[in-house]
């Protein structure tokens, strides 16, 4: 039985675990005897000046919790609802360590503060490998027979030999002559990230504005915008001449700075505090945007991005993000 099911059998006021000599323990309570828990009583340490984290852990067992928290200076864990909990540390734990443990024990764990769903807010997110699965430019390249050439440019960019704008222009140039039928085929096969539709709908129902800003292309971004009923979508524009790609990108390149600037513009336009902005992304060109948001989450991000962003989820299902946000004021 998961730890969440056991804890939620207790009255709300007693759903608290604290450090004990042999691991997490119930705060002093008659519930210990009444439920015959294999836990010792622990001394509760109050939350003043503590570092707040939030976790989401479907199926977490007591043993898994021991492993997650072993050796870390934590003071209190309070179950919130479902499989989510609030956790307070004496000092912020080493990020690489807790992310490693989170992955090992399949626990989403990230520091607060968290935006409130009781107040207006803004969701701004990347498209490829974030709102949708896969990378559209790679799919176009594969169908056009130049997948290897495009991959080589991507590899150079990852090695730091090209910045994003350079790599984008080089990759698009490889697509010269590709008919728009190929783009249509890629668009027809867009696969949405599990849980993204529910997350977006939940935020929209809470009065949030929603936006997509992508280093990909408007050909796909506008379809994603329509499908998710997003308020805004910005992406790069592919030039099409006589039904074929010219190999050129029109207008300003949507790079990392563009994404950050768009976040700031939409936030200021809506009169929102930074704390009410949630950003999602997976790549290095999302880092400026993630840093500018009140809560920037690396969704299944590259190692560098996971370490740099304040929040990082290991799940490939956006329902984890939604669970972390639900009842944030409880």
C-alpha angles and dihedrals in degrees: 000000000000120000090239092061092048095048094046090058086072126081111271094252091057099049092105131115124195135182115286132180091263099034137288112001138182116261110251105292142141085238088079093068095032094057097034093229117184088232133107122230114265136203112250117234113202125235102242111135092355128143110251122219131171126214139194118194121163109199095008112165128204089253090053090051090051089053094046095051101032110135095358120125099241126154110188142004119198122188112229109183139312108353098334131101143175118238130192124204128196088225131003110276122233106278099219089050098050092043089052091050093043089056093045093051096033095242126144106221128170140151125259164242095115128197117254122241088206090071132055114271147164130245114197120176147171118246114214113068089357114057090015133027119253133007118286095209090056091050091051091048093050093051090045094052096245100097094123094050092051091046090054091056090048090052091052090052091050089052089055095249092120133030120229096266093050094047092048093052092048093049094047089049088059088060095060111141096019108145119235089242087076091055090049091053092050091048092051090056099048108142115204120223110259110263096013094109092051093046094050092046091049092052093045090051087052090057097259125148116232131208141177122209115178141179084211126078139295089229087074102022093063091052091050089048091054094045094051095035091235121180095225140014128183127179142139120293119231114212112234120195121182092345095308137095112260092204091247134112115219125221129348118354114242100231134151094287091049090053092051092047091051091052091052092047094050093042093051092042089056093041092236127158115239089248090069096057121097119190127188127193144137109205142067091257088062095058098091090049093047091050093050094052123088086236116018113184126194103217109209084328133179112273092256091051094047091054094045100045118079092231130035131179124200096197123098089215120084090211084086090064091048092050091053091053100044116109091356091170095052 
